[in-house]
Short mmCIF file of C-alpha atoms in Angstrom, two decimals:
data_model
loop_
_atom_site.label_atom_id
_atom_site.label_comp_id
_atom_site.label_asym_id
_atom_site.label_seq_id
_atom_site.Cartn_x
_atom_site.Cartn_y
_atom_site.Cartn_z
CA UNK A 6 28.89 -124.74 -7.95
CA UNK A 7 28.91 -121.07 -9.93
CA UNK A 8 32.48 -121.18 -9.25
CA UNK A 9 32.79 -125.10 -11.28
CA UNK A 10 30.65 -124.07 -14.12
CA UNK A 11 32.67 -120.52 -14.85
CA UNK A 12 35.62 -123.12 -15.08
CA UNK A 13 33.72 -125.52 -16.89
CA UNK A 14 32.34 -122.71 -19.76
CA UNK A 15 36.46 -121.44 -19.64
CA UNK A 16 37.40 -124.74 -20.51
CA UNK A 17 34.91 -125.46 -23.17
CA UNK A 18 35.27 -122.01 -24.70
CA UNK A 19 39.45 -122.56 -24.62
CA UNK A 20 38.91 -125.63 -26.70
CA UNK A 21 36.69 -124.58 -29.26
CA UNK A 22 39.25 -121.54 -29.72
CA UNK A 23 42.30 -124.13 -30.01
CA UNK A 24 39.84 -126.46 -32.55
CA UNK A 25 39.32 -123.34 -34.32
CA UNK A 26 43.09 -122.44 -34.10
CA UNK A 27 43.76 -125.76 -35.98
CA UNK A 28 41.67 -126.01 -38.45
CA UNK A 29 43.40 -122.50 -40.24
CA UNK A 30 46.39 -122.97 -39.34
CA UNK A 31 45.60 -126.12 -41.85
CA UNK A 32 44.29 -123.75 -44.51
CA UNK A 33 48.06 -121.68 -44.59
CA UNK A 34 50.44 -124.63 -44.53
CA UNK A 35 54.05 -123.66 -44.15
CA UNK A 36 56.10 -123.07 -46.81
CA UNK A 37 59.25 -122.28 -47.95
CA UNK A 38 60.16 -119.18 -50.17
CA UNK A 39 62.20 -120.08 -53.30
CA UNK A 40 63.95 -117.26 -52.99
CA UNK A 41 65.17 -114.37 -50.10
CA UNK A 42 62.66 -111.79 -49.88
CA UNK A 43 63.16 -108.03 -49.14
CA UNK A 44 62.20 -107.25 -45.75
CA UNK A 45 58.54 -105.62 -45.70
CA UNK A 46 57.82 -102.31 -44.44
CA UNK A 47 54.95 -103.92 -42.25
CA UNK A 48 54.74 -107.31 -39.59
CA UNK A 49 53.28 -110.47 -41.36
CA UNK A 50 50.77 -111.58 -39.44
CA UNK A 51 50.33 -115.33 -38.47
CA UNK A 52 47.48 -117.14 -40.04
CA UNK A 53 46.64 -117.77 -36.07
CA UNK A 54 45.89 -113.64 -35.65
CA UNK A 55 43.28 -113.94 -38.69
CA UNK A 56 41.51 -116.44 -36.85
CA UNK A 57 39.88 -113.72 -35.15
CA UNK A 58 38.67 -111.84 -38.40
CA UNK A 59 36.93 -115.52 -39.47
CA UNK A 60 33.09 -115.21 -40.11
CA UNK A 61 30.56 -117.72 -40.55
CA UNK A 62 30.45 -119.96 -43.70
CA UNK A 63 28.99 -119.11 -47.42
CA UNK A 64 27.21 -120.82 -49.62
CA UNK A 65 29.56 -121.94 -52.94
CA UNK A 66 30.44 -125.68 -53.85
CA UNK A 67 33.96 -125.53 -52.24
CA UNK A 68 33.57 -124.23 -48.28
CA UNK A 69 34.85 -124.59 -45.22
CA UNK A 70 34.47 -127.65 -43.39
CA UNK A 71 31.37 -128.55 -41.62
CA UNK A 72 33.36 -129.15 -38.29
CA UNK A 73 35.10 -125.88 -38.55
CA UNK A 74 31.26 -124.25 -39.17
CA UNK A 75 30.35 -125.40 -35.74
CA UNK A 76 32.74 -123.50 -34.26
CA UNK A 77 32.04 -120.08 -35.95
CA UNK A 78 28.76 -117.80 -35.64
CA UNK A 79 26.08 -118.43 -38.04
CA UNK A 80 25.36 -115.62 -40.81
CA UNK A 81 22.63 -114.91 -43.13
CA UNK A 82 22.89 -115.35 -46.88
CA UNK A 83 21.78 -113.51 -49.32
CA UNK A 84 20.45 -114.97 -52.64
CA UNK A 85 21.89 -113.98 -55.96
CA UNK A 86 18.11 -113.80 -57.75
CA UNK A 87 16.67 -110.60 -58.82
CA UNK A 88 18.49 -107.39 -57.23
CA UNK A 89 18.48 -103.84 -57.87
CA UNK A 90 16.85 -105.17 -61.70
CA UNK A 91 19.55 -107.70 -62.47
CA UNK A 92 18.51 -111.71 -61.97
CA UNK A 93 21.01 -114.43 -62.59
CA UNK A 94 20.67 -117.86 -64.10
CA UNK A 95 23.05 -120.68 -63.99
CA UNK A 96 23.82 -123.51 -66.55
CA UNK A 97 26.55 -126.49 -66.36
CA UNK A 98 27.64 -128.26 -63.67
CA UNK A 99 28.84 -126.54 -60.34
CA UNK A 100 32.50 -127.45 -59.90
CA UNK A 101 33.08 -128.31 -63.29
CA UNK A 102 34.93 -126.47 -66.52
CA UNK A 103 30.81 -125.89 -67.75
CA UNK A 104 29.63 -124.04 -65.37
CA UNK A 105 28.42 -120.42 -65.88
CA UNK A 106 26.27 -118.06 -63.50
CA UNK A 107 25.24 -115.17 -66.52
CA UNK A 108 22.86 -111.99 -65.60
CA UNK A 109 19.82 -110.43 -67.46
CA UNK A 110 17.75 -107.36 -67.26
CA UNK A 111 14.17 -108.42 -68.40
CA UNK A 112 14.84 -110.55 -71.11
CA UNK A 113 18.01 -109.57 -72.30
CA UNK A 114 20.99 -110.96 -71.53
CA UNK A 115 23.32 -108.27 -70.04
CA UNK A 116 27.44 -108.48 -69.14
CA UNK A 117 28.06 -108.13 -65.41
CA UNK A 118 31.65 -106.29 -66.82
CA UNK A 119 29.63 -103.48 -69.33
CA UNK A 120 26.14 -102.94 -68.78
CA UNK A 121 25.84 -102.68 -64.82
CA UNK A 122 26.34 -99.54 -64.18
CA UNK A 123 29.20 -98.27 -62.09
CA UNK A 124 27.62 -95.70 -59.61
CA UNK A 125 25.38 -96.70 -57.18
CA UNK A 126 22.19 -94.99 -56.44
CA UNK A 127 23.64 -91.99 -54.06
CA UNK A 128 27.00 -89.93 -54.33
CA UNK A 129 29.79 -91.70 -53.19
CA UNK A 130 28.62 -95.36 -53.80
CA UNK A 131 29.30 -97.77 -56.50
CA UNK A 132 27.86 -101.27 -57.36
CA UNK A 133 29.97 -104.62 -56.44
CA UNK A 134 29.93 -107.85 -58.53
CA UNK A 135 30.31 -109.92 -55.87
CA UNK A 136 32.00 -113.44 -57.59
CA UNK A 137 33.13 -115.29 -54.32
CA UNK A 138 30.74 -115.59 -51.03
CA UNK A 139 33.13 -115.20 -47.95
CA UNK A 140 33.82 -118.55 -46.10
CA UNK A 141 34.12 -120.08 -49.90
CA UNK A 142 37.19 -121.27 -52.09
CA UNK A 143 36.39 -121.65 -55.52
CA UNK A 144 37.92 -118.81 -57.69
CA UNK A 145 35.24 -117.54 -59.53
CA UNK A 146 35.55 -114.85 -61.57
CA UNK A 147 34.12 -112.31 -63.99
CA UNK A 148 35.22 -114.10 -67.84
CA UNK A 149 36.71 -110.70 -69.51
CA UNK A 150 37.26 -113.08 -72.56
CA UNK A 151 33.60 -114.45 -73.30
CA UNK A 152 31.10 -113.60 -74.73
CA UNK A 153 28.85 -111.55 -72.01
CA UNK A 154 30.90 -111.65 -69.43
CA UNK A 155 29.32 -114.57 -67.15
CA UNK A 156 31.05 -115.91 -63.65
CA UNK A 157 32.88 -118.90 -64.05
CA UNK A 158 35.31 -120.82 -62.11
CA UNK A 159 39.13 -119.97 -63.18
CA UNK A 160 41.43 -122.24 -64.37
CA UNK A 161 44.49 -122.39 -64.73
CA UNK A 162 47.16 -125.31 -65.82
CA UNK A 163 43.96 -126.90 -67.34
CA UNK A 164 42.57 -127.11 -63.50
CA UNK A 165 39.78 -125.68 -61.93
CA UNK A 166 41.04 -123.22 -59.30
CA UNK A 167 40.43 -122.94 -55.70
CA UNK A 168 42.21 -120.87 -52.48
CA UNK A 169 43.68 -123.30 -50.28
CA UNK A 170 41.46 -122.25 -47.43
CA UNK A 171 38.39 -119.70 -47.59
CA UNK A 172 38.45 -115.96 -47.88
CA UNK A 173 36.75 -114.39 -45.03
CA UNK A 174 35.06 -111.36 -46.60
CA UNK A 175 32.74 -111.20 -50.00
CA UNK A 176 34.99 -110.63 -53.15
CA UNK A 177 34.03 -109.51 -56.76
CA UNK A 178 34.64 -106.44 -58.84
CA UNK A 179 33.28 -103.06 -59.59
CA UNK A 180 31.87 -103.24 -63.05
CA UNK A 181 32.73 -100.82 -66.09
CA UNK A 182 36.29 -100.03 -64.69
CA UNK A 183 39.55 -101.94 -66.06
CA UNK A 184 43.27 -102.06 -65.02
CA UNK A 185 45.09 -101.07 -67.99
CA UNK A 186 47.78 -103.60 -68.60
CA UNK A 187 49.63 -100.63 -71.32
CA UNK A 188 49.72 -97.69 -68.66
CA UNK A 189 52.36 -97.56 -66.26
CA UNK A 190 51.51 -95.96 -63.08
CA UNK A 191 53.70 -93.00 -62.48
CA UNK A 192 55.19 -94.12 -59.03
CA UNK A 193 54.38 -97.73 -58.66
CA UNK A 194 56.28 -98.49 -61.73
CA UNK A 195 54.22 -101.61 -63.12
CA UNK A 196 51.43 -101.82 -65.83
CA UNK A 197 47.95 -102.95 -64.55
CA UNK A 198 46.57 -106.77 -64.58
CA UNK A 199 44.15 -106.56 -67.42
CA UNK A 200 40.90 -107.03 -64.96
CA UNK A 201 38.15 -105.05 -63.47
CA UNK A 202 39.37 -103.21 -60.24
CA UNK A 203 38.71 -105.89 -57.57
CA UNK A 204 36.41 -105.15 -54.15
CA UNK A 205 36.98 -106.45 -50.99
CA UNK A 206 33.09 -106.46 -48.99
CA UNK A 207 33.42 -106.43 -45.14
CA UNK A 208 29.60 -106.40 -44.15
CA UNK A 209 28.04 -108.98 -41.85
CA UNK A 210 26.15 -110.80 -44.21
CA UNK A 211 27.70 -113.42 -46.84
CA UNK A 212 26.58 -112.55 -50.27
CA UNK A 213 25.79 -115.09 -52.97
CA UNK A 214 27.60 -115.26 -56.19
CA UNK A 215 26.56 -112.82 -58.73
CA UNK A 216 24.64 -110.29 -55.75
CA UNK A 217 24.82 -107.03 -57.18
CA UNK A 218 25.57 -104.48 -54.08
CA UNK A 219 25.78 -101.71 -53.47
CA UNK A 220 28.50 -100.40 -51.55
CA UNK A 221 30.48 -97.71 -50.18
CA UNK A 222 34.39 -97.51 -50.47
CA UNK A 223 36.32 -97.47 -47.71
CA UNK A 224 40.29 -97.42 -48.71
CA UNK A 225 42.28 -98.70 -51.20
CA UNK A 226 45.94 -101.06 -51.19
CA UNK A 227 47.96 -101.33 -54.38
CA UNK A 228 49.08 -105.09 -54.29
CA UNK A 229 51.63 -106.10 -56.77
CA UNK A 230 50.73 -109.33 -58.08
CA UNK A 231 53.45 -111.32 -60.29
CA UNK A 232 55.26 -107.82 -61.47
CA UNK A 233 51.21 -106.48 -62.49
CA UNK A 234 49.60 -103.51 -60.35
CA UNK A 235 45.82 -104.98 -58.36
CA UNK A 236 44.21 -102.57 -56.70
CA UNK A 237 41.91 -103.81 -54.06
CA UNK A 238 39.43 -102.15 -52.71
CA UNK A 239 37.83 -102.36 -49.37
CA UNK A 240 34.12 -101.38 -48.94
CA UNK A 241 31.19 -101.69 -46.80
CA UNK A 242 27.76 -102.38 -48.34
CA UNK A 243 25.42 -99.65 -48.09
CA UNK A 244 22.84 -101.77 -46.46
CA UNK A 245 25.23 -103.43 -43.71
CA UNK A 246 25.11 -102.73 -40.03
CA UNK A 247 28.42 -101.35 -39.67
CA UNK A 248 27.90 -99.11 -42.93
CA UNK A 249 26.66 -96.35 -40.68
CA UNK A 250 29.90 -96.57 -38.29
CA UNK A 251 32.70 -97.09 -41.44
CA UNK A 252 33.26 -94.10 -43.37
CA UNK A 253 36.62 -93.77 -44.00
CA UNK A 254 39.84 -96.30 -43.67
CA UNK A 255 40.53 -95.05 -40.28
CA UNK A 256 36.98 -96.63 -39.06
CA UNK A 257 38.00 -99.88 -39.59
CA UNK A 258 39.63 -102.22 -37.16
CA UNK A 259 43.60 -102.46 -37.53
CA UNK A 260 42.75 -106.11 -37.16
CA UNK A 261 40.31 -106.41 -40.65
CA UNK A 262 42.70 -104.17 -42.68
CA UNK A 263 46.13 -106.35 -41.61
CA UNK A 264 43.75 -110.07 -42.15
CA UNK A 265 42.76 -108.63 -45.21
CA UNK A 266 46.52 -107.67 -46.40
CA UNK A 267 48.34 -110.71 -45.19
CA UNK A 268 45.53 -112.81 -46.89
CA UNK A 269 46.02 -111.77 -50.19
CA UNK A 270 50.12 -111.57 -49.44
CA UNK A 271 50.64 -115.24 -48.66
CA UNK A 272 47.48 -116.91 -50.69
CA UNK A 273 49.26 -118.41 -53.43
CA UNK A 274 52.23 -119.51 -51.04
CA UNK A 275 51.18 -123.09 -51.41
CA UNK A 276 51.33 -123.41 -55.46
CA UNK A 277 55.19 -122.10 -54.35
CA UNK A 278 54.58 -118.90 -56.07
CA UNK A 279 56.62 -115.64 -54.03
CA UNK A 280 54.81 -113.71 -51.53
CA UNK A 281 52.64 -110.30 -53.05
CA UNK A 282 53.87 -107.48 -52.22
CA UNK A 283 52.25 -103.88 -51.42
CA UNK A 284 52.85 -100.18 -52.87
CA UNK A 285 53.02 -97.23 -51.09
CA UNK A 286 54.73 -98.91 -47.94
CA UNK A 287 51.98 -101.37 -47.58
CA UNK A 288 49.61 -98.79 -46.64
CA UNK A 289 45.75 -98.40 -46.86
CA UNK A 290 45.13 -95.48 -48.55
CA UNK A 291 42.02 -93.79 -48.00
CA UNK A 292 38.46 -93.35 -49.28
CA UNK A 293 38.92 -89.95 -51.13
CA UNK A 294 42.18 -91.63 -52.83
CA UNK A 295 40.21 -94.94 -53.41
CA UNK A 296 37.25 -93.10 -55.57
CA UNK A 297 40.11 -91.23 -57.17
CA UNK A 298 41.53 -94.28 -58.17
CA UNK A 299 38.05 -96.56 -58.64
CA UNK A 300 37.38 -93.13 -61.78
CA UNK A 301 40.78 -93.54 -62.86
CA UNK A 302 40.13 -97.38 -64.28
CA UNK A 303 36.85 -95.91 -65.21
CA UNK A 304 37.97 -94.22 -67.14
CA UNK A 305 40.22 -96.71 -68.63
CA UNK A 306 37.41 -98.63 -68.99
CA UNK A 307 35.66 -96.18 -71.56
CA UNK A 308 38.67 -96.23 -73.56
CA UNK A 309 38.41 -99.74 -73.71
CA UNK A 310 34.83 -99.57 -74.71
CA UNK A 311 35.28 -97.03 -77.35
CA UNK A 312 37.78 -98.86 -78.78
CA UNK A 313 40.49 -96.27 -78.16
CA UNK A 314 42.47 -98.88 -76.50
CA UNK A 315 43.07 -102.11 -78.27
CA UNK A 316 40.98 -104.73 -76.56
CA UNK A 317 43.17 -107.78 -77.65
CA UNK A 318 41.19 -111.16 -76.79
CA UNK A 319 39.03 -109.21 -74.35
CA UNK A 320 35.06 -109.17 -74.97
CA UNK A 321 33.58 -105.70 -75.11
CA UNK A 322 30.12 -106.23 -76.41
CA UNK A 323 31.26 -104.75 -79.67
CA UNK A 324 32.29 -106.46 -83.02
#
């Protein structure tokens, strides 16, 4: 009887893995480059080897399905209301062009991009707008162009925009840093995208639109996005589990740093846009040369600010 059941728990667990198995293979259809592609540095991974990076679902109005939820562990959430001072407020309609999620201190109204401060509350941290719960697909984002900065849903061709299937980690920005689309970087060759640096947040926990964490970086990759330099960070909130055990790039599975590369190289596959590519051979750099480069658009950011650098349509805060 022991020896039935062990084949009868094999058999259920094979299953669930193979359900699972489908339903991402179904968020990274197959597609077809329009054109030959130079041979990376690096193996793609299959969407089938990021099934095992997959955490539990997110709260946002564009998720997962509930029968692929069954199949994954369960996670807590943690609600964007009042955190380290900020508390957020929502108005419009959730998956429409109207909807905004702004931020206050008190009871002013505050830009997520300016007034949140960059450093976090020890050396070596920084604070994370997080803009998209993991397990979610709407494209929210930080609106550089309006007036105070609130999160809204990007569109683009007059459409709302969504992933084709979820992002498995917590994405935002750090605030008061920019990617200057007039400097060229000195080796990569390409200008940057215009945007707050982006943050990729590995924790445990799925954080709610507009959570304001703090968190520790990790490593760094320079993707190259449409001809345009996006850094993307990789960090660890202070606060998570594994924060004590990740330190540095090297402390993080192989498995989380590939899943996170091959997501954002293939994402926008399905619109038929070309594969991203990577600088530096497609390699992580490290956390030293991520805070080097995290001050750097800091930096840019001031410039910005001051009005040293031309802010074009851009909303600084300042007439």
């Amino acid at each position: 009887r022991d020896i039935r059941s062990t084949t009868s728990a094999r058999t259920s667990t094979t299953t669930m893995h193979r359900r699972l198995a489908r339903h991402l293979l179904s968020c990274f259809p197959p597609i077809t480059p329009p054109l030959p592609l130079p041979e990376p540095t690096m193996k793609f991974l299959s969407p089938v080897t990021l099934l095992a990076l997959a955490p539990a679902a997110a709260s946002a109005w564009s998720t997962a399905s509930p029968r692929s939820l069954s199949a994954v562990r369960s996670v807590r959430t943690v609600p964007a209301t009042i955190l380290n001072g900020y508390s957020t407020a929502t108005s419009g309609e959730a998956a429409t062009e109207s909807f905004r999620l702004s931020f206050s201190e008190g009871d002013a109204t505050v830009s997520p991009w300016h007034d949140i401060p960059l450093k976090g509350s020890s050396d070596g941290t920084y604070n994370a707008v997080i803009e998209i719960p993991k397990m979610s697909k709407a494209k929210m984002e930080v609106a550089t162009k309006e007036p105070n900065n609130p999160i809204a849903q990007d569109i683009k061709k007059g459409k709302l925009r969504d992933y084709h299937g979820p992002i498995f980690w917590n994405y935002g920005c750090l605030p008061q840093t920019w990617e200057d689309p007039n400097e060229e970087h000195p080796e990569l060759k390409c200008f940057g995208d215009d945007d707050p640096i982006d943050v990729v947040e590995i924790g445990s926990k799925a954080l709610a639109m507009g959570t304001v964490a703090e968190v520790k970086p990790l490593g760094v990759i320079a993707m190259i996005d449409d001809g345009e330099l996006d850094w993307k960070v990789i960090a660890i909130a202070t606060d998570d589990e594994l924060a004590k055990e990740y330190n540095d790039i090297d402390d993080v599975p192989a498995a989380v740093k590939d899943g996170i590369r091959e997501w954002f190289r293939w994402y926008k596959t399905p619109d038929d846009k070309p594969l991203n590519g990577f600088g530096f051979d497609e390699k992580w750099l490290d956390a030293k040369e991520a805070g080097e480069v995290i001050e750097e658009t800091h930096e840019a950011w001031k410039k910005l600010r001051s009005g040293d650098t031309e802010a074009g349509k851009l909303w600084i805060g300042k007439e």
